[in-house]
XYZ file of C-alpha atoms in Angstrom:
711
model
C -25.739 17.051 -17.391
C -27.638 17.329 -14.401
C -28.077 14.700 -11.530
C -31.596 13.466 -10.893
C -33.241 15.055 -8.025
C -36.467 15.022 -6.517
C -39.282 16.677 -8.878
C -37.800 20.240 -8.503
C -39.305 22.903 -11.117
C -37.127 24.708 -13.452
C -36.602 28.663 -13.492
C -39.015 28.618 -16.493
C -41.687 26.385 -14.884
C -41.315 28.516 -11.370
C -42.057 31.821 -13.821
C -44.976 30.024 -15.512
C -46.485 28.943 -12.186
C -45.748 32.623 -11.109
C -47.351 33.979 -14.049
C -50.338 31.510 -13.500
C -50.577 32.757 -9.796
C -50.731 36.333 -10.686
C -53.380 35.735 -13.142
C -55.419 33.741 -10.422
C -54.711 36.494 -7.987
C -56.164 39.203 -10.254
C -59.142 37.398 -11.149
C -59.888 36.550 -7.406
C -59.694 40.202 -6.989
C -62.203 41.481 -9.592
C -64.529 38.450 -8.575
C -64.380 39.923 -5.008
C -65.065 43.558 -6.367
C -67.787 42.217 -8.409
C -69.101 40.654 -5.304
C -68.655 43.809 -3.472
C -70.519 45.994 -6.119
C -73.415 43.383 -6.113
C -73.650 43.738 -2.695
C -73.804 47.647 -2.385
C -76.657 47.621 -5.212
C -78.721 45.086 -3.368
C -78.301 46.922 -0.352
C -79.484 50.561 -1.850
C -82.776 48.377 -3.310
C -83.589 47.114 -0.011
C -84.077 50.299 1.703
C -86.974 51.181 -0.789
C -88.680 47.991 -0.455
C -90.706 46.748 2.257
C -88.755 44.295 4.559
C -89.461 40.432 3.821
C -89.376 38.087 6.299
C -85.881 36.344 6.457
C -85.167 33.554 4.773
C -84.686 29.816 6.384
C -81.072 29.214 7.411
C -79.820 26.908 4.851
C -78.225 23.727 6.372
C -74.397 23.954 6.984
C -72.006 22.037 4.779
C -70.111 19.281 5.875
C -66.379 20.082 6.612
C -64.161 19.395 3.844
C -62.291 15.964 4.025
C -58.644 16.142 5.165
C -56.137 16.150 2.260
C -54.284 13.254 1.546
C -50.688 13.379 3.085
C -48.508 13.973 0.220
C -45.905 11.027 -0.438
C -42.066 11.950 0.365
C -40.222 12.690 -2.739
C -37.942 9.898 -3.586
C -34.439 9.733 -2.619
C -31.929 10.478 -5.646
C -30.073 7.805 -7.323
C -26.650 8.112 -7.481
C -25.955 6.101 -10.516
C -24.412 8.157 -13.317
C -20.676 7.028 -12.497
C -19.764 3.348 -12.647
C -18.093 2.029 -9.586
C -14.391 1.696 -10.860
C -14.595 5.535 -12.446
C -16.052 6.591 -8.929
C -13.168 5.270 -6.936
C -10.645 6.720 -9.733
C -12.427 10.154 -9.823
C -12.297 10.296 -5.843
C -8.713 9.847 -5.693
C -8.148 12.481 -8.458
C -10.374 15.108 -6.448
C -8.456 14.021 -2.976
C -11.525 12.557 -1.564
C -11.432 10.382 1.304
C -14.002 8.259 -0.137
C -14.344 4.763 -1.610
C -17.305 2.406 -3.069
C -16.529 -0.593 -1.461
C -19.018 -2.725 -3.845
C -22.297 -2.770 -5.559
C -23.813 -5.559 -3.065
C -27.463 -5.262 -4.887
C -25.987 -4.856 -8.494
C -28.265 -1.413 -9.002
C -25.476 0.385 -10.490
C -26.062 3.133 -7.801
C -23.850 3.892 -4.811
C -25.849 3.338 -1.774
C -25.229 4.752 1.927
C -24.124 0.978 2.957
C -21.656 0.591 0.162
C -19.211 3.681 0.994
C -16.232 4.065 3.293
C -14.476 7.015 4.831
C -10.888 6.612 4.480
C -7.637 7.588 6.753
C -6.227 10.325 4.675
C -4.092 13.515 5.255
C -7.357 15.216 6.000
C -10.107 14.064 8.121
C -13.044 12.791 6.327
C -16.350 14.269 6.609
C -19.458 12.358 7.652
C -20.593 10.874 4.145
C -23.367 8.817 5.623
C -25.818 10.050 8.643
C -28.857 7.877 10.071
C -28.466 5.548 6.813
C -28.696 8.191 4.394
C -26.203 10.449 2.356
C -25.277 13.732 3.701
C -25.038 17.136 1.862
C -21.115 16.384 2.236
C -21.707 13.145 -0.066
C -24.004 14.959 -2.441
C -21.673 17.612 -3.051
C -18.829 15.416 -3.689
C -20.769 13.291 -5.898
C -21.814 16.430 -8.026
C -18.499 17.208 -8.193
C -17.246 14.061 -9.168
C -20.368 13.991 -11.970
C -18.910 17.154 -13.494
C -15.438 15.787 -13.492
C -16.730 12.770 -15.434
C -18.336 14.897 -17.867
C -16.073 17.743 -18.536
C -12.581 16.419 -17.239
C -10.208 18.558 -15.091
C -10.258 22.422 -15.467
C -7.185 23.529 -17.232
C -8.618 27.381 -18.290
C -5.921 29.887 -17.748
C -3.050 27.630 -17.040
C -0.030 27.822 -19.354
C 0.971 24.783 -21.261
C 3.642 23.844 -18.864
C 0.906 23.525 -16.274
C -1.238 21.412 -18.306
C 1.519 19.197 -19.020
C 2.076 18.968 -15.216
C -1.254 18.291 -14.194
C -2.030 15.682 -17.276
C 1.377 13.751 -16.106
C 0.052 13.622 -12.407
C -3.490 12.320 -13.436
C -1.567 9.575 -15.606
C 0.668 8.742 -12.605
C -2.295 8.247 -10.571
C -4.254 6.203 -13.110
C -1.424 3.696 -12.617
C -2.472 2.813 -9.363
C -5.831 1.187 -8.623
C -7.355 1.712 -5.251
C -7.258 -1.435 -2.725
C -9.321 -1.157 0.304
C -8.038 -2.131 3.549
C -11.354 -2.181 6.183
C -11.197 -2.642 9.842
C -14.534 -2.218 11.429
C -13.793 -1.863 15.324
C -17.348 -0.249 16.004
C -18.202 -3.377 18.084
C -14.882 -3.591 19.637
C -14.570 -3.035 23.751
C -13.461 0.554 24.808
C -9.984 -0.645 25.481
C -9.176 -1.887 22.045
C -10.861 1.349 20.592
C -8.499 3.391 22.651
C -5.398 1.681 21.713
C -6.692 2.038 17.849
C -6.981 5.770 18.523
C -3.735 6.424 20.030
C -1.984 4.298 17.445
C -3.402 6.246 14.672
C -1.907 9.171 16.293
C 1.655 7.287 16.186
C 0.700 6.451 12.374
C 0.571 10.488 11.674
C 3.668 11.213 13.625
C 5.781 8.213 11.801
C 4.446 9.837 8.428
C 6.153 13.149 9.570
C 9.106 11.587 10.565
C 9.742 9.692 7.182
C 8.784 12.875 5.180
C 11.656 14.319 6.748
C 13.677 11.225 5.920
C 12.709 11.510 2.262
C 13.180 15.253 2.078
C 9.378 15.715 1.299
C 8.557 17.685 4.604
C 6.740 21.064 3.737
C 6.701 20.528 0.010
C 3.019 20.064 0.015
C 2.413 23.674 0.917
C 3.628 24.473 -3.039
C 0.740 22.552 -4.486
C -1.619 24.962 -6.048
C -5.011 25.545 -4.093
C -7.126 24.356 -7.508
C -5.271 21.164 -7.827
C -6.733 18.347 -5.953
C -5.511 15.635 -7.789
C -1.511 16.885 -6.853
C -2.309 16.795 -3.120
C -3.705 13.028 -4.005
C -0.241 12.108 -5.478
C 1.658 13.917 -2.538
C -0.348 11.706 0.019
C -0.141 8.653 -1.996
C 3.585 8.964 -2.968
C 4.794 10.612 0.327
C 6.295 13.348 -1.883
C 5.960 15.120 -5.202
C 7.660 12.735 -7.213
C 6.261 10.306 -9.910
C 7.182 6.388 -9.287
C 5.453 4.567 -11.758
C 7.098 3.172 -14.745
C 5.409 5.139 -17.482
C 5.838 8.772 -15.718
C 8.678 8.346 -13.480
C 10.914 9.773 -16.096
C 8.563 12.325 -17.163
C 9.902 15.646 -16.230
C 6.663 17.119 -16.103
C 5.584 14.666 -13.608
C 5.444 16.234 -9.934
C 3.110 17.051 -7.708
C 4.697 20.247 -7.242
C 5.276 23.026 -10.089
C 9.068 22.905 -10.920
C 10.008 19.627 -10.172
C 12.207 19.462 -7.069
C 14.905 17.267 -7.054
C 14.678 14.282 -5.023
C 16.968 15.074 -2.001
C 17.220 12.386 0.830
C 16.777 13.910 4.298
C 19.419 11.568 5.941
C 22.474 13.205 4.031
C 23.471 16.530 3.596
C 22.278 18.278 0.105
C 25.899 18.975 -0.906
C 26.780 15.453 -0.757
C 23.984 14.101 -2.942
C 25.264 16.562 -5.784
C 27.717 13.679 -6.698
C 25.627 10.478 -7.870
C 28.507 8.383 -6.436
C 28.439 9.790 -2.922
C 27.443 6.614 -1.427
C 30.315 4.791 -2.713
C 32.080 7.984 -1.088
C 30.675 7.264 2.283
C 31.487 3.627 2.029
C 35.352 4.532 1.580
C 35.721 7.024 4.641
C 37.541 5.452 7.353
C 34.545 6.849 9.723
C 32.149 4.816 7.326
C 30.925 2.463 10.073
C 29.434 5.267 12.258
C 28.188 7.654 9.358
C 26.500 4.752 7.774
C 25.133 3.369 11.120
C 21.323 2.695 10.673
C 19.917 4.545 13.321
C 21.492 8.043 12.096
C 21.346 11.010 9.826
C 24.437 12.392 8.716
C 24.728 16.304 8.913
C 27.244 18.709 7.956
C 28.970 20.979 10.815
C 31.575 23.312 10.004
C 32.833 21.244 7.079
C 32.688 17.681 8.978
C 30.280 15.114 8.645
C 28.745 13.619 12.235
C 25.999 10.964 12.856
C 23.307 12.432 14.825
C 20.901 9.765 16.309
C 17.327 9.562 15.316
C 16.215 10.665 18.766
C 18.088 13.809 18.596
C 17.509 14.628 14.590
C 13.921 14.218 14.696
C 13.299 14.896 18.657
C 9.884 16.692 18.838
C 8.228 13.976 16.920
C 9.945 11.190 18.432
C 8.850 12.584 21.862
C 5.442 12.710 20.496
C 5.273 9.166 19.502
C 6.558 8.189 22.818
C 3.843 9.930 24.374
C 0.953 8.076 22.273
C 2.549 4.744 22.882
C 2.810 5.159 26.660
C -1.141 6.465 26.487
C -1.731 2.979 24.322
C 0.100 1.082 26.892
C -1.891 2.674 29.942
C -5.243 2.076 27.925
C -4.418 -1.754 28.577
C -5.958 -3.194 31.241
C -6.377 -6.669 30.079
C -4.157 -9.157 31.605
C -4.069 -11.146 28.369
C -2.459 -8.213 26.716
C 0.726 -7.851 28.976
C 3.174 -8.720 26.153
C 1.691 -6.079 23.791
C 1.905 -3.669 26.759
C 5.809 -4.409 27.559
C 6.528 -3.797 23.905
C 4.414 -0.421 23.980
C 6.342 0.815 26.946
C 9.670 -0.594 25.501
C 9.124 1.131 22.209
C 7.958 4.592 23.872
C 11.503 4.501 25.601
C 13.373 3.547 22.032
C 12.066 6.666 20.540
C 13.541 8.586 23.320
C 16.826 6.962 23.641
C 17.401 5.419 20.342
C 18.128 2.056 21.704
C 15.981 -0.054 19.112
C 17.725 -3.437 20.201
C 16.442 -3.111 23.862
C 12.822 -2.812 22.499
C 13.380 -5.804 20.296
C 13.483 -8.420 23.229
C 9.622 -7.772 24.417
C 8.798 -7.467 20.614
C 10.180 -10.733 19.980
C 8.475 -12.371 22.782
C 4.815 -11.539 21.235
C 3.380 -13.970 19.167
C -0.215 -15.106 17.893
C -0.783 -16.688 21.379
C -0.354 -14.009 23.807
C -1.588 -11.055 22.109
C -4.853 -10.377 19.530
C -2.300 -7.614 18.496
C 0.820 -7.067 15.943
C 2.529 -3.882 15.968
C 5.873 -2.759 14.674
C 7.024 0.711 15.111
C 10.351 2.201 15.004
C 13.232 2.488 11.880
C 13.803 -1.129 10.359
C 14.257 -1.522 6.465
C 16.839 0.366 4.413
C 15.803 -0.098 0.828
C 13.979 3.259 0.618
C 17.343 5.332 0.159
C 20.001 5.356 -2.381
C 22.678 3.996 -0.016
C 20.358 1.042 1.453
C 22.240 1.965 4.904
C 19.552 3.970 6.936
C 16.637 2.597 8.660
C 13.448 4.093 7.291
C 10.669 4.792 9.853
C 7.652 2.655 9.662
C 4.655 1.317 11.623
C 2.597 -1.675 10.917
C -0.310 -2.497 12.772
C -2.503 -5.422 12.597
C -4.888 -7.630 14.237
C -3.187 -11.508 14.405
C -4.933 -13.953 12.335
C -5.265 -17.225 13.953
C -4.632 -19.232 10.571
C -0.910 -18.963 11.213
C -1.123 -21.373 13.882
C -1.751 -24.398 11.351
C 1.666 -23.341 9.267
C 3.408 -22.858 12.371
C 2.560 -26.266 13.415
C 3.663 -27.587 9.863
C 6.606 -26.126 9.457
C 7.933 -25.913 13.105
C 9.229 -29.353 13.182
C 11.076 -29.051 9.971
C 12.806 -25.862 10.456
C 16.098 -27.132 11.501
C 16.047 -29.152 8.649
C 15.468 -26.436 6.310
C 18.396 -24.871 7.781
C 20.556 -27.734 7.155
C 19.470 -27.853 3.626
C 20.444 -24.162 2.847
C 23.767 -24.918 4.562
C 24.684 -27.712 2.206
C 23.630 -25.765 -0.925
C 25.690 -23.006 0.726
C 28.879 -24.596 1.296
C 32.017 -23.682 3.015
C 32.699 -21.695 5.022
C 29.225 -21.577 6.162
C 27.800 -23.919 8.634
C 24.745 -24.631 9.820
C 23.119 -22.682 12.804
C 20.956 -23.488 15.518
C 17.669 -21.574 14.232
C 15.168 -20.340 16.848
C 13.280 -17.925 14.596
C 9.385 -17.416 14.797
C 7.775 -18.865 11.747
C 5.375 -16.383 10.365
C 2.232 -14.900 12.049
C -0.452 -14.270 9.789
C -1.472 -10.806 10.392
C -4.531 -8.305 8.757
C -3.179 -5.223 8.503
C -5.169 -2.373 10.128
C -2.894 0.518 8.955
C 0.711 1.027 7.624
C 2.566 4.104 8.040
C 5.748 5.713 6.769
C 8.259 3.630 5.101
C 5.480 0.630 5.135
C 2.993 2.561 3.015
C 3.812 2.182 -0.594
C 2.638 4.374 -3.337
C 1.402 0.834 -5.181
C 1.794 -2.784 -4.078
C 2.632 -3.910 -0.844
C 5.125 -5.379 1.647
C 3.462 -8.874 1.886
C 5.665 -10.076 4.562
C 8.326 -8.876 7.054
C 11.318 -10.630 8.896
C 12.813 -8.376 11.744
C 14.874 -7.074 13.253
C 17.215 -6.588 10.884
C 20.101 -5.408 13.472
C 21.016 -6.344 17.009
C 21.335 -9.629 19.502
C 17.570 -10.702 18.346
C 18.542 -10.903 14.965
C 22.016 -12.533 15.215
C 20.921 -15.219 17.428
C 18.019 -15.816 15.147
C 14.921 -14.910 17.544
C 13.261 -12.426 15.329
C 9.626 -12.396 14.222
C 8.315 -12.989 11.219
C 4.845 -11.944 9.691
C 2.816 -12.439 6.337
C 0.114 -9.377 5.630
C -2.294 -11.801 4.354
C -5.188 -9.347 3.975
C -3.069 -6.951 1.496
C -4.366 -6.547 -2.196
C -6.662 -9.652 -1.615
C -9.703 -7.620 -3.094
C -11.957 -8.608 -5.644
C -10.908 -5.757 -7.865
C -6.768 -6.804 -7.858
C -7.579 -10.435 -8.191
C -10.038 -9.667 -11.570
C -6.699 -7.191 -12.571
C -4.104 -9.688 -11.794
C -6.258 -12.658 -13.472
C -6.480 -10.267 -16.684
C -3.061 -9.334 -16.889
C -1.608 -12.690 -16.268
C -3.640 -14.435 -19.083
C -1.677 -11.801 -21.374
C 1.554 -13.446 -20.420
C 0.810 -17.248 -19.571
C 0.078 -19.774 -22.534
C -3.644 -21.274 -22.438
C -2.463 -24.471 -20.983
C -0.402 -23.178 -18.015
C -2.942 -20.187 -17.387
C -5.170 -23.409 -16.470
C -3.304 -24.748 -13.438
C -2.601 -20.972 -11.825
C -4.601 -19.862 -8.783
C -4.613 -16.516 -7.646
C -6.082 -17.234 -4.059
C -5.277 -16.261 -0.860
C -3.691 -19.416 0.616
C -1.426 -19.747 -2.682
C 0.156 -16.412 -2.100
C 0.255 -16.858 1.499
C 2.073 -19.904 1.286
C 4.932 -18.158 -0.836
C 5.163 -15.551 1.401
C 5.662 -17.995 4.562
C 8.317 -19.728 2.997
C 9.888 -16.127 1.527
C 10.090 -14.908 5.138
C 11.017 -18.093 6.812
C 14.132 -18.135 4.261
C 15.135 -14.790 5.465
C 16.031 -16.530 8.710
C 18.044 -19.415 7.262
C 21.641 -19.818 5.701
C 23.858 -16.696 5.480
C 21.982 -13.858 6.479
C 22.645 -10.092 6.123
C 24.392 -10.313 9.392
C 27.018 -13.287 7.969
C 30.459 -12.309 8.078
C 33.343 -12.938 5.866
C 37.132 -12.429 6.547
C 35.262 -10.096 9.723
C 33.297 -8.189 7.273
C 29.661 -7.891 6.975
C 27.539 -8.413 3.419
C 27.035 -4.424 3.343
C 30.760 -3.913 3.510
C 31.512 -6.379 1.259
C 28.911 -5.487 -1.444
C 27.659 -2.176 -0.672
C 24.258 -1.802 0.681
C 22.290 -2.078 -2.590
C 23.523 -5.373 -3.990
C 23.497 -6.728 -0.386
C 19.880 -6.050 0.044
C 19.133 -7.552 -3.506
C 21.075 -10.829 -2.763
C 19.200 -11.331 0.706
C 15.722 -10.798 -1.298
C 17.121 -13.047 -3.589
C 18.091 -15.636 -1.625
C 14.998 -15.273 0.444
C 12.716 -15.683 -3.009
C 14.736 -18.225 -4.196
C 14.208 -20.061 -1.250
C 10.397 -19.947 -1.460
C 10.707 -21.325 -4.885
C 13.273 -23.909 -3.487
C 11.351 -25.255 -0.321
C 7.875 -25.386 -1.938
C 9.144 -28.636 -3.709
C 11.349 -29.653 -0.897
C 8.629 -29.643 1.705
C 6.105 -31.784 -1.038
C 8.791 -34.156 -1.303
C 8.999 -34.683 2.405
C 4.920 -35.043 2.467
C 4.727 -31.575 4.412
C 2.735 -29.979 1.584
C 0.424 -31.355 -1.019
C 2.332 -31.312 -4.274
C -0.489 -29.644 -6.124
C -0.180 -26.470 -3.663
C 3.466 -26.596 -4.251
C 3.060 -26.692 -7.975
C 0.532 -23.642 -7.738
C 3.026 -21.887 -5.520
C 5.933 -22.224 -7.667
C 3.258 -20.706 -10.676
C 2.654 -17.846 -8.395
C 6.328 -16.903 -7.876
C 6.518 -16.787 -11.251
C 3.496 -14.387 -11.747
C 4.948 -12.225 -8.898
C 8.270 -11.968 -10.299
C 6.565 -10.963 -13.618
C 4.849 -8.054 -11.334
C 8.319 -6.913 -10.475
C 10.134 -6.990 -13.902
C 7.190 -4.919 -15.093
C 8.275 -1.920 -12.569
C 11.585 -1.537 -14.688
C 14.823 -2.287 -13.347
C 15.613 1.584 -12.158
C 13.838 4.453 -10.513
C 14.022 7.496 -12.579
C 16.948 8.519 -10.336
C 19.086 5.391 -11.645
C 18.553 3.424 -8.276
C 18.332 -0.061 -8.918
C 15.113 -2.016 -7.664
C 16.123 -4.681 -5.900
C 13.050 -6.788 -6.023
C 12.965 -6.268 -10.328
C 16.803 -7.157 -10.145
C 15.979 -10.606 -8.470
C 13.104 -11.330 -10.343
C 15.127 -10.633 -13.672
C 17.779 -12.952 -12.176
C 15.250 -15.560 -11.079
C 13.493 -16.184 -14.041
C 16.401 -15.619 -16.495
C 17.707 -18.341 -14.813
C 14.623 -20.585 -15.139
C 14.885 -20.068 -18.640
C 17.944 -20.950 -19.293
C 17.395 -24.165 -16.985
C 14.107 -25.193 -19.219
C 11.722 -24.764 -16.270
C 10.459 -21.604 -18.165
C 9.673 -21.257 -21.531
C 8.476 -18.645 -24.238
C 6.769 -19.600 -27.350
C 6.627 -16.872 -30.007
C 4.269 -18.356 -32.120
C 1.760 -19.079 -29.751
C -1.294 -17.122 -28.837
C -1.727 -16.196 -24.873
C -4.405 -17.316 -22.847
C -6.350 -14.232 -23.255
C -6.814 -15.111 -26.677
C -5.247 -11.834 -27.850
C -1.206 -11.398 -27.396
C 1.061 -13.251 -29.240
C 3.964 -15.042 -27.481
C 3.554 -16.352 -24.329
C 5.225 -18.315 -21.080
C 4.957 -21.758 -20.137
C 6.118 -23.312 -16.731
C 7.636 -26.728 -16.923
C 6.708 -28.029 -13.616
C 8.718 -31.295 -13.890
C 11.837 -29.104 -14.278
C 11.059 -26.525 -11.613
C 12.570 -28.296 -8.390
C 15.814 -29.063 -9.972
C 16.271 -25.417 -11.555
C 15.420 -23.801 -8.319
C 17.892 -25.800 -6.453
C 20.672 -25.001 -8.746
C 19.672 -21.113 -8.334
C 19.678 -21.647 -4.725
C 23.091 -23.245 -4.314
C 24.447 -20.246 -6.764
C 23.147 -17.419 -4.724
C 23.676 -19.155 -1.110
C 27.044 -19.748 -2.206
C 27.963 -16.514 -3.269
C 26.628 -15.212 0.086
C 28.683 -18.113 1.898
C 31.947 -16.916 0.531
C 31.493 -13.272 0.092
C 32.019 -13.419 -3.512
C 31.418 -9.837 -4.580
C 32.384 -10.865 -8.374
C 30.024 -13.702 -8.469
C 27.358 -11.516 -7.636
C 28.112 -8.953 -10.084
C 28.387 -11.554 -12.899
C 24.700 -12.610 -12.030
C 23.546 -9.413 -12.005
C 25.315 -8.635 -15.251
C 23.986 -11.676 -16.807
C 20.267 -11.493 -16.261
C 20.123 -7.468 -15.678
C 22.466 -5.706 -17.724
C 23.524 -7.901 -20.561
C 21.744 -7.266 -24.128
C 20.193 -9.982 -25.883
C 16.941 -12.213 -25.670
C 16.389 -11.990 -22.191
C 16.472 -8.453 -22.103
C 13.938 -8.361 -25.277
C 11.536 -10.516 -23.402
C 11.505 -8.708 -20.222
C 10.659 -5.630 -22.432
C 7.495 -7.669 -23.429
C 6.827 -8.343 -19.710
C 6.809 -4.829 -18.911
C 4.746 -3.982 -21.606
C 1.965 -6.296 -20.961
C 2.275 -5.713 -16.973
C 1.957 -1.936 -17.010
C -1.506 -2.427 -19.011
C -2.752 -3.270 -15.396
C -2.926 -0.279 -12.473
C -1.090 -1.899 -9.745
C -3.100 -1.880 -6.200
C -2.603 1.143 -4.146
C -3.530 0.215 -0.607
C -5.880 2.654 1.299
C -7.601 2.179 4.640
C -10.576 2.598 6.298
C -10.610 2.317 10.420
C -13.890 2.504 11.668
C -14.213 3.359 15.413
């Protein structure tokens, strides 16, 4: 198959034209020779004859009319690849290129329909002066070839063929979901800020790669294997993460399938699968498992090294860029942002993150147009769930959050009192001063905030220090993540495979419904017994262990979102119809988490999948959720579907909240383990139903967030 181009002759046509031209030239030469001979004969005859009178000069011919200008050849049409295939193949070829939409429904990609992506390589100019560049033409030709012939496998042994095929399967389980920020019309100050923070993002990726243990591994990817480079970039390492490929020994971006060895603990320790428990049992566990350190082994002894020492070159570079971003700010209206940038720059040098939390907590939707969180925060990324992972979330403030803040600010003390009543003794209601969620439109996430697929819808930070313990933290909802038309269409399709027709008719997948659930989830993190809650002098991490403690806190927050939607509707704060839609959206969210499977390839529990299994299992037991084996799902194909009994949801949510909050309030590890065993580990009907959810959810590629930042 060839790409249509302007009318360019083939080699056969050129040969024919050359033959014709040669023959024409020979004919012309023969004609000229004949004319020359005739002229000579005429001259000889003229010598013998008397000279006749010269003939009258013939009239001069009019000059020929100028040739009509030739029309420019038509621009080529790039219409050989449908849009979704275009974006899939662009990923497989590791091209920082995305076809946003077919705006004019022409079936052809147009120059104003593509975006260059933030990527591990600098994107070439795909468009110049409103037209595609040779770089795009070359990339498109390569994509057409892949679509027609597939990826080349000649000369590869069977093991390498299996590896590369598994890599393609891993990539296919994620569908690109674009976040585009057009800042070309922004002020010079704003563009300078963004430029420096994009440099910070790249450095954060380098630090987190060292934490993950993947730094330097990309050099082992074969030069002719762009798909593996794409996987390494998306997954921040060579390891496959999607449910259908994570356990495939062939699936790795690097030949040989290197083991996953986290960079924050000595490799020797990690040979024992129970090394986390061994660390937690040591008398020096508080020092070794402190969140802002890496554990190293020196002379046979373990030592906790501050991050500022463990990653010094990158930390110092981040500090310089943050200071440069602060220096770029001249607007008095961004004084709060400037203060945080300077404080964060210092924290990267001295590891005193709680000091930087103070100016960060003072930023809000009314004193800055920007949101930034940069540093080490969440712990879910590593097997012990104790070490804070480096990340950056950079965004523009979305002013829609002010509406929700005005709705919920007057009742947040009542929300705390409600949670305290459900938790029971020894927990007592606290004075809460947290900020209700700011809505943000993400520009870029980096490091631990940049997931391979899916994404973090919200954050409540910090996790440690006075700002956290005194309830002065900030909460954000990332309202533009996974909101593109492709993601919503795929979500509706897979949801229709699980829900019964009547329930599906009441479902809304629009942004305001998903945002409400995120707002309530993040608010609930700040209510009731948090992860800083102590029982008999011990923190939750010390009582339960890091992984179980993290899962319980997320279960509390997500159950809080389910509970408070009905609670707020009863008090007239929310429209009851919106509350019902939010409850249904929470069920759909839980389907998605269960679809990922309960455990990673390394056997670590997935905290969100566990909480989703506990939540939906308890709703089934309470009759708020039903499964109808003989009924066809809303898609008209799958047999067996779930229904939501809206009238039973408030009581069921309250009962689960009482259980979870009570466990946290009492430090009841046995109760937490019973809850997990009942709904996650136990064989039986619910585990079988989870298998149905997993199979149907895994038909849909998960959204994989990509970024285009235009300066």
